[in-house]
Amino acid sequence: MENTPVIEFDNVSYTYNRKTPFETRALQNISFQILKGEIVAVCGSTGSGKTTLIKMINRLLVNTSGTIKVSGQVFDSKLNIKELRKKVGMIFQYPDHQIFESSVKKELIYAGLKFGMHTKHALKKAKEACDNYGFDFNKYKNRNPFELSGGEKRKVAICSILAYEPEILIFDEPTAGLDNKGLIALKELILKLNGQGKTIILISHDADFIDEISHKIIVLKKAVTVYNGKTESFMKNYSKFEMEELGLEKPFRWIVEEKRKLQLSQRENL
Amino acid sequence: MNGGLLIGQYVPGNTFIYKINPLNKLIFCIVIMTLILLTKDLNTILILGAGLITLFFIFKLPFKAILKGMKSIIFFLIITFIMHIFFTQEGVILFEYSFLKITSLGLINASTIFIRLFLLILLNSLLTLTTLPVDIAWGFEKILYPAKIFRFPVEEFALMLSLALRFIPVLFNEMNKIMEAQKSRGADFESGNFIKRIMSYPPLLIPLFVNSFYRAEEIAVAMEARCYRGGGKRTHYNKLGFSLNDIFFFFMYLSILILYIIFIKNFQN
């Protein structure tokens, strides 16, 4: 991990449907920094503003106030927006929202071609991405992605983002609907990508998953940040009930730890 | 939504218009729509339009937000306006260049059509903004009730309509999500010439259609699981009645209709 900030939020706010009867403030004066090579989890209960926050990183939503810097640069014109989206890859929760090509191969190289890669180079990168994730490129390349199972579609969606090698990766609820095997593979992939120097941001409600892989955690509640710091100290210092208030379950290992401490103190008292 | 309201979107509220029975509102819309379509004179249409816009302010509806939401439709209205300007050749020539001619009658006709279509959309917004899709479907069911004599499947039609209305915002939401997923993969839906823009749409439309079919299948299965059978006589959970407000509203548009007929007669004389 380096000490260079790759993402900087300074007093950022966002309001949906401004000046309409549906006006909703989704984020209010959010400030934080994410360093290069960090794995950061964004947590909070439903409607706390997590998805809004990650969408602003690659300018799918434009902040109503404040400044957002990615790699030290403010991307606020139409000209450099493609450059920003090449830097920040976003993996959405539902692969069905992005799959449209007639074959897996075409689907995997779509983004690469859009970002100016040559077909051969895009194909090479797609194969590498599949190898990274343990997805058999040769087996699936000519298959229609609509005929794949849910898990396979998710793999195609992830590989199609990895194939253009973004520096920052954002995962929106990556663990939703995954079985244990899928969860282990995903964990391995994230750690591998992080080992290759990628900065990773993930939204998740799975506290065990977050506890195991993230360095830092940003917790949102009703559009404001309630915690921004090391994952370990959050898991250690927040009680089970406080975490439940924030839409998280206390990780198993910390519950065991709490019980052990309680037993020790009881013994000492005796 | 760019600060605007989608056409067909319901906005919860508690003003007078919300308390009117959907059937009454539907009849009002049909009456005003007929008047707008039958009127050929620009001045009369302008008076009708002024009246309709006044109703938006009386009923405290977000008129500015509705106008903002109409941005995409305005493009088609402008195309219609331009076509009518150049296709009507009668009247005094105001401007001429090569084969293009703008005549006084062409300008009046184009303006009339433009305002007429604009008012029809506005009238539709008045109904959909203040009435739940389920209530609109109920209103249609009641209006079409006499068609049962001719074995017209009224209940099925109403169900189809309510499902279609119910899923308009869902589909818009889904389209936004797909658009975001493709934009983050480098797709560009906003720049380039017309053909380039059209060609950029398959990544948006294919997932939208595929997901819609899946959704339709899921709804069909869910309905069957709850023993839905077409053609049965159905009762409603919420029974909508008529109140004093409805009588007042009915007399209001009846008087508009009478005034209109008197006005047209005098005007023609």
Coordinates of C-alpha atoms in Angstrom, one line a residue:
Chain A
M1 CA 0.0 0.0 0.0
E2 CA 1.3 3.4 -0.9
N3 CA 0.5 6.7 0.7
T4 CA -0.7 8.4 -2.5
P5 CA -4.5 9.2 -2.3
V6 CA -6.3 7.9 -5.4
I7 CA -9.7 9.0 -4.5
E8 CA -10.4 12.2 -2.5
F9 CA -13.9 13.4 -1.5
D10 CA -14.1 16.9 -0.1
N11 CA -17.4 18.0 1.4
V12 CA -19.4 16.1 -1.3
S13 CA -23.2 16.2 -1.3
Y14 CA -25.7 14.8 -3.6
T15 CA -29.5 15.4 -4.0
Y16 CA -31.7 13.3 -6.2
N17 CA -34.5 14.9 -8.2
R18 CA -33.6 18.5 -7.3
K19 CA -36.4 21.0 -7.4
T20 CA -39.1 18.3 -7.8
P21 CA -41.6 16.9 -5.3
F22 CA -39.3 13.8 -5.1
E23 CA -36.2 15.8 -3.9
T24 CA -34.1 13.5 -1.6
R25 CA -30.8 14.3 -0.1
A26 CA -28.7 11.1 -0.5
L27 CA -25.3 12.3 0.7
Q28 CA -24.3 15.3 2.9
N29 CA -20.9 16.8 3.2
I30 CA -18.9 13.6 2.8
S31 CA -15.1 13.8 3.1
F32 CA -12.6 10.9 2.9
Q33 CA -9.5 9.7 1.2
I34 CA -8.7 6.3 -0.3
L35 CA -5.0 5.5 -0.7
K36 CA -3.5 3.5 -3.6
G37 CA -3.7 -0.2 -3.0
E38 CA -6.3 -0.1 -0.3
I39 CA -9.3 -2.3 0.0
V40 CA -12.1 -0.2 1.3
A41 CA -15.6 -1.3 2.3
V42 CA -18.5 1.0 2.1
C43 CA -21.3 0.0 4.5
G44 CA -24.6 1.2 5.8
S45 CA -28.2 0.1 5.9
T46 CA -30.4 0.3 2.9
G47 CA -30.9 3.9 1.7
S48 CA -27.9 5.3 3.5
G49 CA -26.3 6.5 0.3
K50 CA -23.7 3.8 -0.5
T51 CA -24.6 3.3 -4.2
T52 CA -24.8 7.0 -4.7
L53 CA -21.3 7.4 -3.3
I54 CA -19.7 4.8 -5.6
K55 CA -21.6 6.1 -8.7
M56 CA -20.1 9.5 -8.1
I57 CA -16.6 8.1 -8.2
N58 CA -16.8 7.4 -12.0
R59 CA -19.2 10.3 -12.6
L60 CA -22.3 8.3 -13.3
L61 CA -23.8 10.8 -10.9
V62 CA -22.5 14.3 -10.7
N63 CA -22.1 15.7 -7.2
T64 CA -24.3 18.7 -6.4
S65 CA -21.6 20.2 -4.2
G66 CA -18.0 19.6 -3.1
T67 CA -15.0 18.2 -5.0
I68 CA -14.1 14.7 -6.1
K69 CA -10.5 13.9 -7.2
V70 CA -9.4 10.7 -8.8
S71 CA -5.7 10.2 -9.1
G72 CA -5.3 13.9 -8.0
Q73 CA -7.4 15.1 -10.9
V74 CA -10.9 16.6 -11.0
F75 CA -12.8 15.1 -13.9
D76 CA -15.5 17.5 -14.7
S77 CA -15.7 17.8 -18.5
K78 CA -17.1 15.5 -21.1
L79 CA -13.7 15.2 -22.7
N80 CA -12.0 13.5 -19.9
I81 CA -14.9 11.4 -18.7
K82 CA -13.8 8.4 -20.8
E83 CA -10.4 8.6 -19.2
L84 CA -12.0 8.5 -15.8
R85 CA -14.1 5.5 -16.6
K86 CA -11.1 3.7 -17.9
K87 CA -9.4 4.3 -14.6
V88 CA -12.4 3.3 -12.5
G89 CA -14.0 -0.1 -13.3
M90 CA -17.4 -0.7 -11.8
I91 CA -18.9 -4.2 -11.3
F92 CA -22.6 -3.9 -10.7
Q93 CA -24.7 -6.2 -8.6
Y94 CA -26.8 -7.6 -11.5
P95 CA -24.9 -8.9 -14.5
D96 CA -28.2 -8.9 -16.5
H97 CA -27.8 -5.1 -16.7
Q98 CA -24.7 -5.2 -18.8
I99 CA -24.8 -8.4 -20.8
F100 CA -26.0 -7.8 -24.4
E101 CA -23.6 -9.4 -26.9
S102 CA -24.3 -12.6 -28.8
S103 CA -21.1 -14.4 -27.5
V104 CA -19.1 -14.4 -24.3
K105 CA -16.0 -13.4 -26.3
K106 CA -17.7 -10.3 -27.8
E107 CA -19.0 -9.4 -24.3
L108 CA -15.6 -9.6 -22.8
I109 CA -13.9 -7.4 -25.3
Y110 CA -16.7 -4.8 -25.6
A111 CA -15.3 -2.3 -23.0
G112 CA -11.7 -2.8 -24.2
L113 CA -12.7 -1.8 -27.8
K114 CA -14.7 1.2 -26.4
F115 CA -11.7 2.4 -24.6
G116 CA -9.6 2.3 -27.8
M117 CA -7.8 -1.1 -27.6
H118 CA -7.2 -3.1 -30.8
T119 CA -9.3 -6.3 -31.1
K120 CA -6.2 -8.6 -30.6
H121 CA -5.0 -6.7 -27.6
A122 CA -8.5 -6.7 -26.1
L123 CA -8.8 -10.4 -26.6
K124 CA -5.4 -11.0 -25.0
K125 CA -6.4 -9.0 -22.0
A126 CA -9.8 -10.7 -21.8
K127 CA -8.0 -14.1 -21.7
E128 CA -5.7 -12.9 -18.9
A129 CA -8.7 -11.6 -16.9
C130 CA -10.4 -14.9 -17.2
D131 CA -7.3 -16.8 -16.1
N132 CA -7.0 -14.4 -13.1
Y133 CA -10.5 -15.4 -12.0
G134 CA -10.3 -19.0 -13.0
F135 CA -13.0 -18.7 -15.7
D136 CA -12.4 -21.0 -18.7
F137 CA -12.2 -18.6 -21.7
N138 CA -11.8 -21.3 -24.3
K139 CA -14.8 -23.3 -23.0
Y140 CA -17.2 -20.3 -22.9
K141 CA -15.9 -18.0 -25.6
N142 CA -18.5 -18.9 -28.3
R143 CA -21.4 -19.5 -26.0
N144 CA -24.4 -17.1 -25.8
P145 CA -24.1 -15.3 -22.5
F146 CA -27.9 -15.3 -22.1
E147 CA -27.8 -19.1 -21.9
L148 CA -25.4 -19.1 -18.9
S149 CA -26.3 -19.6 -15.3
G150 CA -26.5 -16.8 -12.8
G151 CA -23.0 -17.5 -11.4
E152 CA -21.4 -17.8 -14.9
K153 CA -23.0 -14.6 -16.0
R154 CA -21.6 -12.8 -13.0
K155 CA -18.1 -14.2 -13.9
V156 CA -18.5 -12.9 -17.4
A157 CA -19.5 -9.5 -16.1
I158 CA -16.5 -9.3 -13.7
C159 CA -14.1 -10.5 -16.4
S160 CA -15.4 -8.0 -18.9
I161 CA -14.4 -5.2 -16.4
L162 CA -11.1 -6.7 -15.5
A163 CA -10.3 -7.1 -19.2
Y164 CA -9.6 -3.4 -19.7
E165 CA -7.4 -3.2 -16.6
P166 CA -8.9 -0.4 -14.6
E167 CA -6.7 1.0 -11.7
I168 CA -9.6 1.2 -9.3
L169 CA -12.2 -1.5 -9.0
I170 CA -15.6 -0.9 -7.5
F171 CA -17.7 -4.0 -6.5
D172 CA -21.4 -3.3 -5.8
E173 CA -22.7 -6.1 -3.5
P174 CA -20.3 -8.7 -4.9
T175 CA -21.3 -11.4 -2.4
A176 CA -25.1 -11.3 -3.0
G177 CA -26.4 -14.7 -4.1
L178 CA -23.0 -16.4 -4.1
D179 CA -22.5 -19.9 -2.7
N180 CA -19.6 -20.7 -0.4
K181 CA -17.4 -21.8 -3.3
G182 CA -18.2 -18.6 -5.3
L183 CA -17.4 -16.5 -2.2
I184 CA -14.0 -18.1 -1.7
A185 CA -13.2 -17.6 -5.4
L186 CA -14.3 -14.0 -5.2
K187 CA -12.2 -13.4 -2.0
E188 CA -9.2 -14.9 -3.7
L189 CA -9.7 -12.8 -6.8
I190 CA -10.0 -9.5 -4.8
L191 CA -6.9 -10.3 -2.8
K192 CA -5.0 -11.2 -6.0
L193 CA -6.1 -8.0 -7.7
N194 CA -5.1 -6.0 -4.7
G195 CA -1.7 -7.8 -4.7
Q196 CA -1.3 -6.5 -8.3
G197 CA -1.6 -3.0 -7.0
K198 CA -5.3 -2.3 -7.7
T199 CA -7.3 -0.2 -5.3
I200 CA -10.6 -1.9 -4.4
I201 CA -13.8 -0.4 -3.1
L202 CA -16.7 -2.7 -2.2
I203 CA -20.2 -2.3 -1.0
S204 CA -21.3 -5.2 1.2
H205 CA -23.5 -6.2 4.0
D206 CA -21.5 -9.3 4.7
A207 CA -19.5 -8.3 7.8
D208 CA -17.4 -11.5 7.9
F209 CA -16.3 -10.9 4.2
I210 CA -15.5 -7.2 5.0
D211 CA -13.6 -8.1 8.1
E212 CA -11.5 -10.7 6.3
I213 CA -10.4 -8.6 3.3
S214 CA -10.8 -4.9 3.8
H215 CA -8.2 -2.5 5.3
K216 CA -10.6 0.4 5.8
I217 CA -14.3 0.9 6.2
I218 CA -16.5 3.9 5.5
V219 CA -19.9 3.6 7.3
L220 CA -22.8 5.7 6.2
K221 CA -26.0 6.4 8.0
K222 CA -28.8 8.6 6.7
A223 CA -26.5 10.4 4.1
V224 CA -23.7 11.1 6.5
T225 CA -20.5 9.3 7.4
V226 CA -20.6 7.8 10.9
Y227 CA -17.2 6.0 10.7
N228 CA -14.2 6.3 8.5
G229 CA -11.2 4.3 9.6
K230 CA -9.5 0.9 10.0
T231 CA -11.8 -2.1 9.7
E232 CA -10.3 -3.9 12.6
S233 CA -10.9 -1.0 15.1
F234 CA -14.5 -0.7 13.9
M235 CA -15.2 -4.4 14.3
K236 CA -13.5 -4.3 17.7
N237 CA -15.1 -1.2 19.2
Y238 CA -18.6 -1.3 17.8
S239 CA -21.0 -3.5 19.8
K240 CA -23.3 -6.1 18.1
F241 CA -26.3 -3.8 18.6
E242 CA -24.5 -0.7 17.3
M243 CA -23.5 -2.7 14.2
E244 CA -27.0 -4.0 13.7
E245 CA -28.2 -0.3 13.7
L246 CA -25.8 0.3 10.8
G247 CA -27.1 -2.7 8.8
L248 CA -24.2 -5.1 9.7
E249 CA -23.9 -8.3 11.6
K250 CA -20.9 -8.5 14.0
P251 CA -18.4 -10.9 12.5
F252 CA -18.2 -14.3 14.1
R253 CA -14.6 -14.0 15.2
W254 CA -15.3 -10.8 17.0
I255 CA -18.3 -12.3 18.8
V256 CA -16.0 -15.1 20.0
E257 CA -13.4 -12.6 21.0
E258 CA -16.0 -10.5 23.0
K259 CA -17.2 -13.7 24.8
R260 CA -13.7 -14.7 25.6
K261 CA -13.0 -11.3 27.1
L262 CA -16.2 -11.4 29.1
Q263 CA -15.4 -14.8 30.5
L264 CA -11.8 -13.6 31.4
S265 CA -13.1 -10.6 33.3
Q266 CA -15.7 -12.8 35.1
R267 CA -13.0 -15.1 36.2
E268 CA -10.8 -12.2 37.4
N269 CA -13.8 -10.9 39.4
L270 CA -14.3 -14.3 41.1
Chain B
M1 CA -34.6 12.8 -14.5
N2 CA -32.7 16.1 -14.9
G3 CA -34.9 17.8 -12.4
G4 CA -38.0 17.0 -14.4
L5 CA -40.9 14.6 -13.8
L6 CA -41.4 11.7 -16.1
I7 CA -44.6 11.7 -18.1
G8 CA -47.0 9.2 -16.6
Q9 CA -45.5 9.5 -13.1
Y10 CA -47.7 9.7 -10.1
V11 CA -46.9 12.4 -7.5
P12 CA -48.6 11.8 -4.1
G13 CA -50.6 14.8 -2.9
N14 CA -53.7 15.9 -1.0
T15 CA -55.3 18.7 -3.0
F16 CA -58.8 18.8 -4.4
I17 CA -58.0 17.0 -7.6
Y18 CA -56.6 14.0 -5.7
K19 CA -60.0 13.5 -4.0
I20 CA -61.9 13.2 -7.3
N21 CA -63.1 9.8 -8.4
P22 CA -60.8 8.4 -11.2
L23 CA -63.9 7.8 -13.4
N24 CA -64.9 11.4 -13.1
K25 CA -61.3 12.5 -14.0
L26 CA -61.2 10.2 -17.0
I27 CA -64.5 11.6 -18.3
F28 CA -63.1 15.2 -17.7
C29 CA -60.0 14.2 -19.7
I30 CA -62.1 12.7 -22.6
V31 CA -64.3 15.9 -22.7
I32 CA -61.3 18.3 -22.8
M33 CA -59.4 16.1 -25.2
T34 CA -62.4 16.1 -27.6
L35 CA -62.6 19.9 -27.3
I36 CA -58.9 20.3 -28.0
L37 CA -59.1 17.9 -31.0
L38 CA -62.2 19.4 -32.5
T39 CA -61.0 23.0 -32.2
K40 CA -59.4 24.3 -35.4
D41 CA -59.1 27.9 -34.4
L42 CA -55.8 28.9 -32.8
N43 CA -57.3 31.6 -30.5
T44 CA -59.8 29.1 -29.1
I45 CA -57.0 26.5 -28.5
L46 CA -55.0 29.2 -26.7
I47 CA -57.9 30.0 -24.4
L48 CA -58.4 26.2 -23.7
G49 CA -54.6 26.0 -23.0
A50 CA -54.6 29.0 -20.7
G51 CA -57.5 27.4 -18.8
L52 CA -55.7 24.0 -18.5
I53 CA -52.5 25.6 -17.3
T54 CA -54.5 27.6 -14.7
L55 CA -55.9 24.3 -13.4
F56 CA -52.3 23.1 -12.7
F57 CA -51.8 26.2 -10.5
I58 CA -55.2 25.9 -8.8
F59 CA -54.5 22.3 -8.0
K60 CA -51.0 23.1 -6.8
L61 CA -49.3 20.7 -9.3
P62 CA -45.5 21.1 -10.1
F63 CA -45.9 22.7 -13.5
K64 CA -42.2 23.6 -13.9
A65 CA -41.1 20.1 -13.2
I66 CA -43.6 18.7 -15.7
L67 CA -42.3 21.1 -18.4
K68 CA -38.7 20.0 -17.7
G69 CA -39.8 16.4 -18.0
M70 CA -41.2 17.1 -21.4
K71 CA -37.8 18.0 -22.9
S72 CA -37.5 14.8 -24.8
I73 CA -41.0 15.1 -26.3
I74 CA -40.5 18.7 -27.3
F75 CA -38.1 17.4 -29.9
F76 CA -40.9 15.5 -31.7
L77 CA -43.3 18.4 -31.3
I78 CA -40.7 20.7 -33.0
I79 CA -40.3 18.2 -35.9
T80 CA -44.1 18.2 -36.3
F81 CA -44.1 22.0 -36.2
I82 CA -41.4 22.2 -38.9
M83 CA -43.1 19.7 -41.2
H84 CA -46.4 21.6 -41.0
I85 CA -44.7 24.9 -41.7
F86 CA -43.3 23.6 -45.0
F87 CA -46.1 21.4 -46.1
T88 CA -48.8 24.1 -46.0
Q89 CA -48.4 26.3 -49.0
E90 CA -51.6 28.4 -48.8
G91 CA -51.8 31.9 -47.5
V92 CA -49.5 35.0 -47.7
I93 CA -45.9 34.1 -48.3
L94 CA -43.8 35.3 -45.4
F95 CA -40.4 33.8 -46.3
E96 CA -39.1 32.1 -49.5
Y97 CA -35.8 30.5 -50.2
S98 CA -35.4 28.1 -53.2
F99 CA -38.2 25.6 -52.9
L100 CA -38.8 26.3 -49.2
K101 CA -41.8 28.6 -48.5
I102 CA -43.2 29.7 -45.2
T103 CA -46.8 31.0 -45.5
S104 CA -49.0 32.7 -42.9
L105 CA -51.4 29.8 -43.0
G106 CA -48.6 27.3 -42.6
L107 CA -47.4 29.1 -39.6
I108 CA -50.9 29.2 -38.0
N109 CA -51.5 25.5 -38.8
A110 CA -48.1 24.5 -37.4
S111 CA -48.7 26.5 -34.2
T112 CA -52.1 25.0 -33.8
I113 CA -50.8 21.5 -34.1
F114 CA -47.9 22.2 -31.8
I115 CA -50.1 23.7 -29.1
R116 CA -52.8 21.0 -29.6
L117 CA -50.2 18.1 -29.0
F118 CA -48.6 20.0 -26.1
L119 CA -52.0 20.4 -24.4
L120 CA -52.9 16.7 -24.9
I121 CA -49.6 15.7 -23.2
L122 CA -50.4 18.2 -20.4
L123 CA -53.9 16.9 -20.0
N124 CA -52.5 13.4 -19.8
S125 CA -50.0 14.6 -17.1
L126 CA -52.9 16.1 -15.1
L127 CA -54.5 12.6 -14.9
T128 CA -51.4 10.5 -14.3
L129 CA -49.8 12.9 -11.8
T130 CA -52.9 12.8 -9.6
T131 CA -54.2 9.3 -10.0
L132 CA -52.6 6.0 -9.1
P133 CA -52.2 3.6 -12.1
V134 CA -54.4 1.1 -10.4
D135 CA -57.2 3.7 -10.1
I136 CA -56.8 4.7 -13.7
A137 CA -57.2 1.1 -14.7
W138 CA -60.3 0.9 -12.5
G139 CA -61.7 4.0 -14.2
F140 CA -61.2 2.5 -17.6
E141 CA -62.8 -0.7 -16.5
K142 CA -65.9 1.3 -15.5
I143 CA -66.0 3.3 -18.7
L144 CA -65.7 0.3 -20.9
Y145 CA -68.3 -1.7 -18.9
P146 CA -71.0 -1.2 -21.5
A147 CA -68.7 -2.9 -24.1
K148 CA -69.3 -6.2 -22.2
I149 CA -72.5 -6.5 -24.1
F150 CA -70.3 -7.1 -27.2
R151 CA -68.3 -9.7 -25.3
F152 CA -65.3 -7.3 -24.9
P153 CA -63.0 -8.7 -22.2
V154 CA -63.2 -5.5 -20.0
E155 CA -61.5 -7.0 -16.9
E156 CA -58.6 -8.5 -18.8
F157 CA -58.2 -5.2 -20.6
A158 CA -58.1 -3.3 -17.3
L159 CA -55.6 -5.7 -15.9
M160 CA -53.4 -5.3 -18.9
L161 CA -53.6 -1.6 -18.6
S162 CA -52.9 -1.5 -14.9
L163 CA -49.8 -3.8 -15.4
A164 CA -48.6 -1.7 -18.3
L165 CA -49.0 1.6 -16.3
R166 CA -47.5 0.0 -13.2
F167 CA -44.3 -1.0 -15.1
I168 CA -43.6 2.3 -16.8
P169 CA -41.5 3.6 -13.9
V170 CA -40.0 0.2 -13.3
L171 CA -38.8 0.0 -16.9
F172 CA -37.4 3.6 -16.7
N173 CA -35.5 2.7 -13.6
E174 CA -34.2 -0.5 -15.2
M175 CA -33.1 1.5 -18.3
N176 CA -31.2 3.9 -16.1
K177 CA -29.4 1.1 -14.4
I178 CA -28.5 -0.5 -17.8
M179 CA -27.4 2.8 -19.1
E180 CA -25.1 3.3 -16.1
A181 CA -23.6 -0.2 -16.5
Q182 CA -22.8 0.4 -20.1
K183 CA -21.6 4.0 -19.6
S184 CA -19.1 2.7 -17.0
R185 CA -17.8 0.3 -19.7
G186 CA -17.1 3.2 -22.1
A187 CA -20.5 3.4 -24.0
D188 CA -21.4 6.9 -25.1
F189 CA -25.1 7.6 -25.7
E190 CA -24.8 11.4 -25.8
S191 CA -22.2 12.4 -28.4
G192 CA -21.7 11.8 -32.1
N193 CA -24.0 12.2 -35.1
F194 CA -27.5 10.7 -35.4
I195 CA -26.4 7.4 -36.9
K196 CA -23.7 6.9 -34.3
R197 CA -26.2 7.6 -31.5
I198 CA -28.7 5.1 -33.0
M199 CA -25.9 2.5 -33.3
S200 CA -25.0 3.0 -29.6
Y201 CA -28.4 1.8 -28.4
P202 CA -28.3 -2.0 -28.8
P203 CA -26.3 -2.3 -25.5
L204 CA -29.2 -0.6 -23.9
L205 CA -32.2 -2.1 -25.6
I206 CA -31.1 -5.8 -25.6
P207 CA -30.7 -6.1 -21.8
L208 CA -33.9 -4.1 -21.4
F209 CA -36.0 -6.4 -23.6
V210 CA -34.4 -9.6 -22.2
N211 CA -35.1 -8.4 -18.6
S212 CA -38.6 -7.3 -19.5
F213 CA -39.4 -10.8 -20.9
Y214 CA -38.0 -12.4 -17.8
R215 CA -40.1 -10.1 -15.7
A216 CA -43.2 -10.8 -17.7
E217 CA -42.7 -14.5 -17.2
E218 CA -42.1 -14.0 -13.5
I219 CA -45.4 -12.0 -13.2
A220 CA -47.3 -14.6 -15.1
V221 CA -45.9 -17.4 -12.8
A222 CA -46.7 -15.3 -9.7
M223 CA -50.2 -14.7 -10.9
E224 CA -50.8 -18.3 -11.7
A225 CA -49.4 -19.3 -8.3
R226 CA -52.1 -17.2 -6.8
C227 CA -54.7 -18.9 -8.9
Y228 CA -55.4 -16.0 -11.3
R229 CA -58.0 -16.9 -14.0
G230 CA -59.1 -14.4 -16.7
G231 CA -62.7 -13.4 -17.2
G232 CA -63.9 -13.7 -13.6
K233 CA -66.0 -11.1 -11.8
R234 CA -63.7 -9.3 -9.4
T235 CA -64.2 -7.2 -6.4
H236 CA -61.8 -4.5 -5.3
Y237 CA -60.0 -4.0 -2.0
N238 CA -60.5 -0.2 -2.0
K239 CA -64.0 0.8 -3.1
L240 CA -63.9 4.3 -4.7
G241 CA -67.1 6.3 -4.2
F242 CA -68.4 9.7 -5.4
S243 CA -68.4 12.7 -3.0
L244 CA -69.5 16.3 -3.1
N245 CA -66.2 17.2 -4.6
D246 CA -67.0 15.0 -7.6
I247 CA -70.3 16.7 -8.2
F248 CA -68.6 20.1 -8.0
F249 CA -65.9 18.9 -10.4
F250 CA -68.5 17.4 -12.8
F251 CA -70.4 20.7 -12.9
M252 CA -67.1 22.5 -13.5
Y253 CA -66.3 20.7 -16.7
L254 CA -69.9 20.6 -17.8
S255 CA -70.0 24.4 -17.6
I256 CA -66.7 24.5 -19.5
L257 CA -68.4 22.4 -22.2
I258 CA -71.5 24.6 -22.3
L259 CA -69.4 27.8 -22.4
Y260 CA -67.4 26.3 -25.2
I261 CA -70.4 25.5 -27.3
I262 CA -71.9 29.0 -26.7
F263 CA -68.5 30.6 -27.6
I264 CA -68.1 28.5 -30.8
K265 CA -71.7 29.3 -31.9
N266 CA -71.2 33.1 -31.3
F267 CA -67.8 33.0 -32.9
Q268 CA -69.1 31.2 -36.0
N269 CA -72.1 33.6 -36.3

